[in-house]
DNA sequence: CTAGGGTTAG
């Protein structure tokens, strides 16, 4: 934690700024460019430099400096520093600056596991009479989506509806579709989707994922086919329409594979996985492999799932082994369960529940010696310093 | 010489 608030001697004002003659290298713009430049390479340095400036009682900071610090806090998930910066924004009277409010909302959504703080900032803006714009609404909807807060999302949608020109903002509309998807109102999501005249890849992706999440695999895949057909049509037409192609990307394929997985469509899933690699030239990521493992495991194709995992060109993570472990439990395959279990231990990522899963299989099969052995191992393996908080990060 | 945004397995 980096403390800097208590070092602030007095609130910074624009009057004070104009009265002080800073050395050239300490002018706000100059410093801000440094703060900004560290943002991509080393965000912690942005925060350190800023706290250093305050410690030296150099008030050569302005709203730009704060913005970069807030972004740095968001990037490094430094919630304490983020909160301190928020306090500083208020202390310096920068509340009406919409850029700061929006990035604060974004910061809270990124650093706390309660995005409702982002909505609280939004509420406060409403109370202070600070008018939100498209970007503020976009971030607010994203926070609602993360929380699954349909009531708040609808409230914000209502506020947006009063500004017809906002419906031209595609980022905002995509955020709106995503909010309805994540909050479970698929019909409303479709309604918004249909009303977006010029869509992009993200629009389609949100809707495909939406259908997949709602167990509407056919709708998801039909949507994907529609997109492919539109692309084919356009590429066969004049050259002018080529740049209007909406080429499916890796994220969209996660939605497609999710749909196949939820519907148990194993052959289709394999076909899409191949198509992704061969036709679209997309290198599958861990999440794509995870979808495939999930698909195979759901159908009880455990051996195939296992050989699929072994053939992966990248190292499988704990989630993948846990998928296999869970499915082995459901389908009573104690050999593969034990393999998955040991892989989890190798990764140093086994959870209490993983031992229980294997233990239950042994019990169900009457393998009491194995169960006792496992129980013995479990009690021996208690390593100090491994709290449930640290382990909990695996779930996020 | 500088400001904020949307899609991602389980």
Short mmCIF file of C-alpha atoms (C1' of nucleotides) in Angstrom, two decimals:
data_model
loop_
_atom_site.label_atom_id
_atom_site.label_comp_id
_atom_site.label_asym_id
_atom_site.label_seq_id
_atom_site.Cartn_x
_atom_site.Cartn_y
_atom_site.Cartn_z
CA UNK A 1 0.00 0.00 0.00
CA UNK A 2 1.27 3.41 -0.89
CA UNK A 3 0.17 6.16 1.44
CA UNK A 4 0.05 9.65 0.17
CA UNK A 5 -3.09 11.33 1.40
CA UNK A 6 -1.80 12.41 4.77
CA UNK A 7 1.11 14.13 3.09
CA UNK A 8 -1.09 16.62 1.31
CA UNK A 9 -0.55 19.89 3.12
CA UNK A 10 -3.50 21.76 1.72
CA UNK A 11 -5.99 21.42 -1.05
CA UNK A 12 -4.60 22.24 -4.41
CA UNK A 13 -6.34 24.98 -6.30
CA UNK A 14 -5.90 26.37 -9.75
CA UNK A 15 -5.05 29.74 -8.15
CA UNK A 16 -2.18 28.18 -6.25
CA UNK A 17 -1.01 26.56 -9.44
CA UNK A 18 -0.76 29.82 -11.32
CA UNK A 19 1.09 31.54 -8.50
CA UNK A 20 3.87 29.06 -8.23
CA UNK A 21 6.71 29.11 -10.68
CA UNK A 22 7.76 25.55 -11.02
CA UNK A 23 11.05 24.58 -12.53
CA UNK A 24 10.43 23.69 -16.10
CA UNK A 25 10.84 19.98 -15.54
CA UNK A 26 8.18 20.00 -12.84
CA UNK A 27 5.41 21.63 -14.81
CA UNK A 28 2.19 19.58 -14.68
CA UNK A 29 2.16 18.81 -18.36
CA UNK A 30 5.70 17.55 -18.21
CA UNK A 31 4.99 15.39 -15.16
CA UNK A 32 1.72 14.19 -16.62
CA UNK A 33 3.48 12.95 -19.70
CA UNK A 34 5.77 10.94 -17.44
CA UNK A 35 2.83 9.57 -15.48
CA UNK A 36 1.17 8.66 -18.74
CA UNK A 37 4.23 7.03 -20.23
CA UNK A 38 4.62 4.67 -17.27
CA UNK A 39 0.99 3.64 -17.58
CA UNK A 40 1.74 1.08 -20.24
CA UNK A 41 5.18 -0.06 -19.19
CA UNK A 42 4.97 0.01 -15.41
CA UNK A 43 1.74 1.37 -13.85
CA UNK A 44 3.11 0.99 -10.32
CA UNK A 45 5.71 3.56 -11.24
CA UNK A 46 2.95 6.00 -12.14
CA UNK A 47 1.56 5.65 -8.63
CA UNK A 48 4.98 5.85 -6.99
CA UNK A 49 5.95 8.94 -8.94
CA UNK A 50 2.67 10.58 -8.04
CA UNK A 51 2.97 9.81 -4.33
CA UNK A 52 6.53 11.05 -4.48
CA UNK A 53 5.35 14.36 -5.93
CA UNK A 54 2.83 14.79 -3.13
CA UNK A 55 5.37 13.86 -0.47
CA UNK A 56 7.65 16.61 -1.71
CA UNK A 57 4.66 18.92 -1.39
CA UNK A 58 4.87 19.70 -5.00
CA UNK A 59 1.39 20.63 -6.03
CA UNK A 60 2.27 20.32 -9.64
CA UNK A 61 -0.54 17.89 -10.15
CA UNK A 62 -3.81 18.53 -11.92
CA UNK A 63 -6.80 16.56 -13.11
CA UNK A 64 -4.71 14.87 -15.79
CA UNK A 65 -2.28 13.56 -13.18
CA UNK A 66 -5.14 12.14 -11.15
CA UNK A 67 -6.62 10.50 -14.20
CA UNK A 68 -3.41 8.65 -14.97
CA UNK A 69 -3.07 7.57 -11.35
CA UNK A 70 -6.63 6.25 -11.32
CA UNK A 71 -5.94 4.30 -14.49
CA UNK A 72 -2.78 2.90 -12.94
CA UNK A 73 -4.70 1.80 -9.84
CA UNK A 74 -7.27 0.10 -12.06
CA UNK A 75 -4.57 -1.71 -13.99
CA UNK A 76 -2.75 -2.99 -10.92
CA UNK A 77 -5.93 -3.63 -8.93
CA UNK A 78 -4.70 -1.33 -6.17
CA UNK A 79 -7.99 -0.57 -4.47
CA UNK A 80 -6.56 1.25 -1.42
CA UNK A 81 -4.62 3.67 -3.59
CA UNK A 82 -7.64 4.01 -5.84
CA UNK A 83 -9.84 4.97 -2.93
CA UNK A 84 -7.23 7.48 -1.73
CA UNK A 85 -7.12 9.03 -5.17
CA UNK A 86 -10.90 9.29 -5.13
CA UNK A 87 -10.69 11.17 -1.83
CA UNK A 88 -8.11 13.43 -3.39
CA UNK A 89 -10.40 14.13 -6.35
CA UNK A 90 -13.06 15.31 -3.91
CA UNK A 91 -10.57 17.25 -1.80
CA UNK A 92 -9.33 19.14 -4.83
CA UNK A 93 -12.83 19.90 -5.99
CA UNK A 94 -12.55 17.94 -9.22
CA UNK A 95 -15.93 16.23 -8.92
CA UNK A 96 -17.46 17.98 -11.94
CA UNK A 97 -14.76 16.59 -14.22
CA UNK A 98 -16.55 13.77 -15.99
CA UNK A 99 -13.35 12.09 -17.14
CA UNK A 100 -12.35 11.55 -13.53
CA UNK A 101 -15.77 10.26 -12.49
CA UNK A 102 -15.85 7.80 -15.35
CA UNK A 103 -12.38 6.48 -14.71
CA UNK A 104 -13.17 6.20 -10.99
CA UNK A 105 -16.19 4.05 -11.83
CA UNK A 106 -14.02 1.97 -14.10
CA UNK A 107 -11.40 1.68 -11.36
CA UNK A 108 -13.90 0.48 -8.74
CA UNK A 109 -15.34 -2.05 -11.16
CA UNK A 110 -11.85 -3.38 -11.82
CA UNK A 111 -10.37 -3.38 -8.31
CA UNK A 112 -13.17 -4.29 -5.94
CA UNK A 113 -15.18 -7.45 -6.22
CA UNK A 114 -18.20 -5.23 -5.54
CA UNK A 115 -18.87 -3.27 -8.75
CA UNK A 116 -21.68 -1.63 -6.84
CA UNK A 117 -19.10 0.98 -5.76
CA UNK A 118 -18.96 2.01 -9.38
CA UNK A 119 -22.72 2.43 -9.34
CA UNK A 120 -22.43 4.38 -6.10
CA UNK A 121 -20.14 6.85 -7.85
CA UNK A 122 -22.73 7.07 -10.62
CA UNK A 123 -25.47 7.72 -8.05
CA UNK A 124 -23.36 10.40 -6.42
CA UNK A 125 -22.91 12.05 -9.79
CA UNK A 126 -26.67 12.12 -10.19
CA UNK A 127 -27.06 13.71 -6.76
CA UNK A 128 -24.35 16.27 -7.47
CA UNK A 129 -25.99 17.17 -10.74
CA UNK A 130 -23.02 16.07 -12.81
CA UNK A 131 -24.42 15.08 -16.17
CA UNK A 132 -23.31 11.62 -17.35
CA UNK A 133 -22.38 11.21 -20.99
CA UNK A 134 -22.12 8.18 -23.32
CA UNK A 135 -18.92 6.91 -21.76
CA UNK A 136 -20.24 7.21 -18.20
CA UNK A 137 -23.32 5.24 -19.17
CA UNK A 138 -21.22 2.60 -20.90
CA UNK A 139 -19.11 2.02 -17.79
CA UNK A 140 -22.17 2.07 -15.53
CA UNK A 141 -23.91 -0.59 -17.63
CA UNK A 142 -20.80 -2.70 -17.57
CA UNK A 143 -20.84 -2.58 -13.76
CA UNK A 144 -24.52 -3.59 -13.74
CA UNK A 145 -23.68 -6.50 -16.02
CA UNK A 146 -20.94 -7.67 -13.66
CA UNK A 147 -23.33 -7.57 -10.74
CA UNK A 148 -26.26 -9.02 -12.60
CA UNK A 149 -28.23 -6.02 -11.36
CA UNK A 150 -31.12 -5.88 -13.79
CA UNK A 151 -33.06 -3.21 -11.86
CA UNK A 152 -30.14 -0.78 -11.95
CA UNK A 153 -29.46 -1.63 -15.58
CA UNK A 154 -33.06 -0.88 -16.53
CA UNK A 155 -32.86 2.39 -14.61
CA UNK A 156 -29.77 3.40 -16.57
CA UNK A 157 -31.35 2.27 -19.85
CA UNK A 158 -34.24 4.56 -19.03
CA UNK A 159 -31.87 7.49 -18.48
CA UNK A 160 -30.19 6.72 -21.80
CA UNK A 161 -33.52 6.63 -23.64
CA UNK A 162 -34.01 10.31 -22.86
CA UNK A 163 -31.03 11.07 -25.10
CA UNK A 164 -31.93 9.69 -28.55
CA UNK A 165 -28.55 10.66 -29.97
CA UNK A 166 -26.87 8.19 -27.60
CA UNK A 167 -28.37 5.29 -29.54
CA UNK A 168 -25.85 6.10 -32.26
CA UNK A 169 -22.98 5.20 -29.94
CA UNK A 170 -22.08 1.59 -30.69
CA UNK A 171 -19.94 1.04 -27.59
CA UNK A 172 -22.85 2.14 -25.46
CA UNK A 173 -25.33 -0.07 -27.33
CA UNK A 174 -22.99 -3.06 -27.04
CA UNK A 175 -22.71 -2.43 -23.33
CA UNK A 176 -26.51 -2.34 -23.15
CA UNK A 177 -26.88 -5.67 -24.97
CA UNK A 178 -24.27 -7.19 -22.68
CA UNK A 179 -26.05 -5.87 -19.59
CA UNK A 180 -29.35 -7.51 -20.57
CA UNK A 181 -27.50 -10.71 -21.45
CA UNK A 182 -25.66 -10.90 -18.15
CA UNK A 183 -28.75 -9.91 -16.17
CA UNK A 184 -30.78 -12.67 -17.74
CA UNK A 185 -33.22 -10.70 -19.89
CA UNK A 186 -32.43 -12.31 -23.23
CA UNK A 187 -35.56 -10.97 -24.94
CA UNK A 188 -34.65 -7.40 -24.08
CA UNK A 189 -31.09 -8.06 -25.25
CA UNK A 190 -32.43 -9.27 -28.60
CA UNK A 191 -34.68 -6.23 -28.85
CA UNK A 192 -31.74 -3.87 -28.38
CA UNK A 193 -29.59 -6.00 -30.70
CA UNK A 194 -32.19 -5.83 -33.50
CA UNK A 195 -32.42 -2.07 -33.16
CA UNK A 196 -28.70 -1.52 -33.66
CA UNK A 197 -28.47 -0.67 -37.34
CA UNK A 198 -24.72 -0.87 -37.80
CA UNK A 199 -23.30 -3.68 -35.68
CA UNK A 200 -19.76 -4.78 -35.18
CA UNK A 201 -18.05 -7.98 -34.05
CA UNK A 202 -18.61 -7.19 -30.39
CA UNK A 203 -22.33 -6.70 -30.92
CA UNK A 204 -22.63 -10.12 -32.50
CA UNK A 205 -20.36 -11.71 -29.91
CA UNK A 206 -22.44 -10.42 -27.00
CA UNK A 207 -25.62 -11.78 -28.54
CA UNK A 208 -24.09 -15.16 -29.39
CA UNK A 209 -22.72 -15.50 -25.85
CA UNK A 210 -26.12 -14.39 -24.58
CA UNK A 211 -27.93 -17.21 -26.33
CA UNK A 212 -25.27 -19.69 -25.26
CA UNK A 213 -25.58 -18.67 -21.64
CA UNK A 214 -29.33 -19.10 -21.82
CA UNK A 215 -29.09 -22.59 -23.19
CA UNK A 216 -30.28 -21.40 -26.59
CA UNK A 217 -27.54 -23.13 -28.54
CA UNK A 218 -29.46 -23.25 -31.80
CA UNK A 219 -30.11 -19.52 -31.72
CA UNK A 220 -26.46 -18.84 -30.96
CA UNK A 221 -25.25 -21.00 -33.83
CA UNK A 222 -27.88 -19.66 -36.18
CA UNK A 223 -26.70 -16.15 -35.41
CA UNK A 224 -23.15 -17.21 -36.12
CA UNK A 225 -24.20 -18.74 -39.44
CA UNK A 226 -26.05 -15.56 -40.35
CA UNK A 227 -22.87 -13.61 -39.79
CA UNK A 228 -20.85 -16.02 -41.91
CA UNK A 229 -23.44 -15.84 -44.69
CA UNK A 230 -23.43 -12.06 -44.63
CA UNK A 231 -19.67 -12.08 -44.87
CA UNK A 232 -19.73 -14.47 -47.82
CA UNK A 233 -22.27 -12.31 -49.58
CA UNK A 234 -20.25 -9.19 -49.03
CA UNK A 235 -16.94 -10.66 -50.10
CA UNK A 236 -18.50 -11.84 -53.37
CA UNK A 237 -19.78 -8.34 -54.04
CA UNK A 238 -17.85 -5.26 -55.04
CA UNK A 239 -14.60 -4.38 -53.33
CA UNK A 240 -16.18 -1.50 -51.50
CA UNK A 241 -17.99 -3.77 -49.09
CA UNK A 242 -14.94 -5.80 -48.13
CA UNK A 243 -13.97 -3.55 -45.27
CA UNK A 244 -17.48 -4.06 -43.89
CA UNK A 245 -16.73 -7.70 -43.18
CA UNK A 246 -17.30 -8.72 -39.59
CA UNK A 247 -14.67 -11.42 -39.27
CA UNK A 248 -15.26 -13.68 -36.26
CA UNK A 249 -12.50 -13.40 -33.71
CA UNK A 250 -11.28 -15.56 -30.83
CA UNK A 251 -13.84 -14.16 -28.40
CA UNK A 252 -16.74 -14.92 -30.70
CA UNK A 253 -15.57 -18.51 -30.99
CA UNK A 254 -15.67 -18.83 -27.22
CA UNK A 255 -19.36 -18.02 -27.48
CA UNK A 256 -19.82 -20.54 -30.28
CA UNK A 257 -17.99 -23.28 -28.37
CA UNK A 258 -19.91 -22.46 -25.21
CA UNK A 259 -23.15 -22.95 -27.12
CA UNK A 260 -21.99 -26.36 -28.37
CA UNK A 261 -20.90 -27.33 -24.90
CA UNK A 262 -24.17 -26.37 -23.23
CA UNK A 263 -26.16 -28.23 -25.85
CA UNK A 264 -23.89 -31.26 -25.85
CA UNK A 265 -23.20 -30.84 -29.57
CA UNK A 266 -19.87 -32.59 -29.69
CA UNK A 267 -19.44 -33.04 -33.46
CA UNK A 268 -20.44 -29.43 -34.13
CA UNK A 269 -18.06 -28.26 -31.44
CA UNK A 270 -15.15 -30.13 -32.99
CA UNK A 271 -16.06 -28.76 -36.40
CA UNK A 272 -16.16 -25.16 -35.16
CA UNK A 273 -12.90 -25.66 -33.29
CA UNK A 274 -11.22 -26.86 -36.49
CA UNK A 275 -12.84 -24.13 -38.54
CA UNK A 276 -11.58 -21.52 -36.11
CA UNK A 277 -8.01 -22.70 -36.57
CA UNK A 278 -7.99 -23.67 -40.23
CA UNK A 279 -10.40 -21.24 -41.86
CA UNK A 280 -10.02 -18.23 -39.64
CA UNK A 281 -6.39 -18.70 -38.65
CA UNK A 282 -7.15 -18.12 -34.98
CA UNK A 283 -4.72 -19.65 -32.50
CA UNK A 284 -6.80 -21.29 -29.76
CA UNK A 285 -6.22 -19.98 -26.27
CA UNK A 286 -6.56 -21.78 -22.96
CA UNK A 287 -10.24 -20.82 -22.78
CA UNK A 288 -10.95 -22.45 -26.16
CA UNK A 289 -9.29 -25.66 -25.03
CA UNK A 290 -11.25 -25.36 -21.81
CA UNK A 291 -14.52 -25.18 -23.76
CA UNK A 292 -13.59 -28.32 -25.67
CA UNK A 293 -12.65 -30.21 -22.52
CA UNK A 294 -15.91 -29.10 -20.97
CA UNK A 295 -17.82 -30.30 -24.03
CA UNK A 296 -16.17 -33.74 -24.01
CA UNK A 297 -16.53 -34.12 -20.26
CA UNK A 298 -20.20 -33.24 -20.22
CA UNK A 299 -20.89 -36.12 -22.57
CA UNK A 300 -18.81 -38.47 -20.49
CA UNK A 301 -16.11 -38.78 -23.16
CA UNK A 302 -13.49 -38.81 -20.43
CA UNK A 303 -10.72 -40.68 -22.24
CA UNK A 304 -11.07 -38.45 -25.25
CA UNK A 305 -11.01 -35.41 -22.98
CA UNK A 306 -7.86 -36.73 -21.32
CA UNK A 307 -6.02 -37.33 -24.60
CA UNK A 308 -7.22 -33.95 -25.81
CA UNK A 309 -5.66 -32.34 -22.75
CA UNK A 310 -2.41 -34.24 -23.25
CA UNK A 311 -2.24 -33.09 -26.86
CA UNK A 312 -2.68 -29.42 -25.99
CA UNK A 313 0.23 -27.27 -27.17
CA UNK A 314 -0.05 -25.11 -24.05
CA UNK A 315 0.01 -26.15 -20.42
CA UNK A 316 -3.45 -26.95 -19.07
CA UNK A 317 -4.44 -24.91 -16.05
CA UNK A 318 -6.12 -26.01 -12.83
CA UNK A 319 -9.60 -25.28 -14.18
CA UNK A 320 -9.12 -27.76 -17.01
CA UNK A 321 -7.92 -30.52 -14.67
CA UNK A 322 -10.75 -29.72 -12.30
CA UNK A 323 -13.25 -30.09 -15.14
CA UNK A 324 -11.88 -33.56 -15.79
CA UNK A 325 -11.86 -34.37 -12.08
CA UNK A 326 -15.48 -33.30 -11.66
CA UNK A 327 -16.63 -35.27 -14.69
CA UNK A 328 -14.67 -38.32 -13.55
CA UNK A 329 -16.59 -38.12 -10.31
CA UNK A 330 -19.93 -37.87 -12.07
CA UNK A 331 -19.11 -40.80 -14.35
CA UNK A 332 -17.32 -42.83 -11.70
CA UNK A 333 -13.91 -43.06 -13.34
CA UNK A 334 -11.55 -43.26 -10.37
CA UNK A 335 -8.41 -43.70 -12.50
CA UNK A 336 -8.82 -40.45 -14.36
CA UNK A 337 -9.97 -38.75 -11.18
CA UNK A 338 -6.71 -39.72 -9.52
CA UNK A 339 -4.71 -38.50 -12.54
CA UNK A 340 -6.50 -35.16 -12.53
CA UNK A 341 -6.04 -34.91 -8.79
CA UNK A 342 -2.29 -35.43 -8.99
CA UNK A 343 -2.02 -32.89 -11.80
CA UNK A 344 -3.80 -30.37 -9.60
CA UNK A 345 -1.30 -31.05 -6.84
CA UNK A 346 1.58 -30.64 -9.28
CA UNK A 347 0.15 -27.27 -10.17
CA UNK A 348 -0.05 -26.59 -6.45
CA UNK A 349 -3.63 -25.61 -7.03
CA UNK A 350 -5.71 -28.30 -5.43
CA UNK A 351 -8.62 -27.13 -3.36
CA UNK A 352 -10.26 -28.79 -0.41
CA UNK A 353 -13.13 -29.69 -2.68
CA UNK A 354 -10.87 -31.61 -5.03
CA UNK A 355 -9.87 -34.04 -2.28
CA UNK A 356 -13.52 -34.42 -1.38
CA UNK A 357 -14.41 -35.17 -5.00
CA UNK A 358 -11.91 -38.01 -5.23
CA UNK A 359 -12.78 -39.22 -1.74
CA UNK A 360 -16.43 -39.50 -2.73
CA UNK A 361 -15.59 -41.61 -5.75
CA UNK A 362 -13.59 -43.99 -3.58
CA UNK A 363 -16.45 -44.19 -1.12
CA UNK A 364 -18.99 -44.83 -3.85
CA UNK A 365 -16.84 -47.64 -5.20
CA UNK A 366 -16.17 -49.13 -1.81
CA UNK A 367 -12.46 -48.38 -2.15
CA UNK A 368 -11.98 -47.81 1.55
CA UNK A 369 -8.22 -48.26 1.69
CA UNK A 370 -7.74 -45.61 -0.99
CA UNK A 371 -10.12 -43.35 0.83
CA UNK A 372 -8.19 -43.75 4.10
CA UNK A 373 -4.87 -43.17 2.31
CA UNK A 374 -6.24 -40.01 0.73
CA UNK A 375 -7.53 -38.79 4.07
CA UNK A 376 -4.09 -39.38 5.55
CA UNK A 377 -2.47 -37.37 2.74
CA UNK A 378 -4.97 -34.58 3.21
CA UNK A 379 -4.03 -34.12 6.86
CA UNK A 380 -0.30 -34.29 6.06
CA UNK A 381 -0.53 -31.73 3.30
CA UNK A 382 -1.68 -28.81 5.44
CA UNK A 383 0.87 -26.25 4.38
CA UNK A 384 1.19 -23.10 6.43
CA UNK A 385 0.58 -19.82 4.70
CA UNK A 386 -1.94 -21.15 2.24
CA UNK A 387 -5.12 -19.41 3.23
CA UNK A 388 -8.50 -19.76 1.64
CA UNK A 389 -8.18 -16.14 0.52
CA UNK A 390 -5.20 -16.93 -1.67
CA UNK A 391 -6.80 -20.07 -3.00
CA UNK A 392 -9.96 -18.12 -3.62
CA UNK A 393 -8.23 -16.16 -6.36
CA UNK A 394 -8.39 -19.24 -8.55
CA UNK A 395 -12.10 -18.77 -8.89
CA UNK A 396 -12.06 -15.22 -10.21
"C1'" DC B 1 2.77 18.41 -26.19
"C1'" DT B 2 -2.06 15.01 -22.12
"C1'" DA B 3 -8.34 13.14 -20.48
"C1'" DG B 4 -12.69 8.32 -19.59
"C1'" DG B 5 -15.86 3.29 -22.86
"C1'" DG B 6 -18.19 -2.16 -25.13
"C1'" DT B 7 -17.37 -8.95 -26.30
"C1'" DT B 8 -13.85 -13.81 -23.32
"C1'" DA B 9 -14.43 -21.35 -20.63
"C1'" DG B 10 -15.56 -23.19 -15.36
#
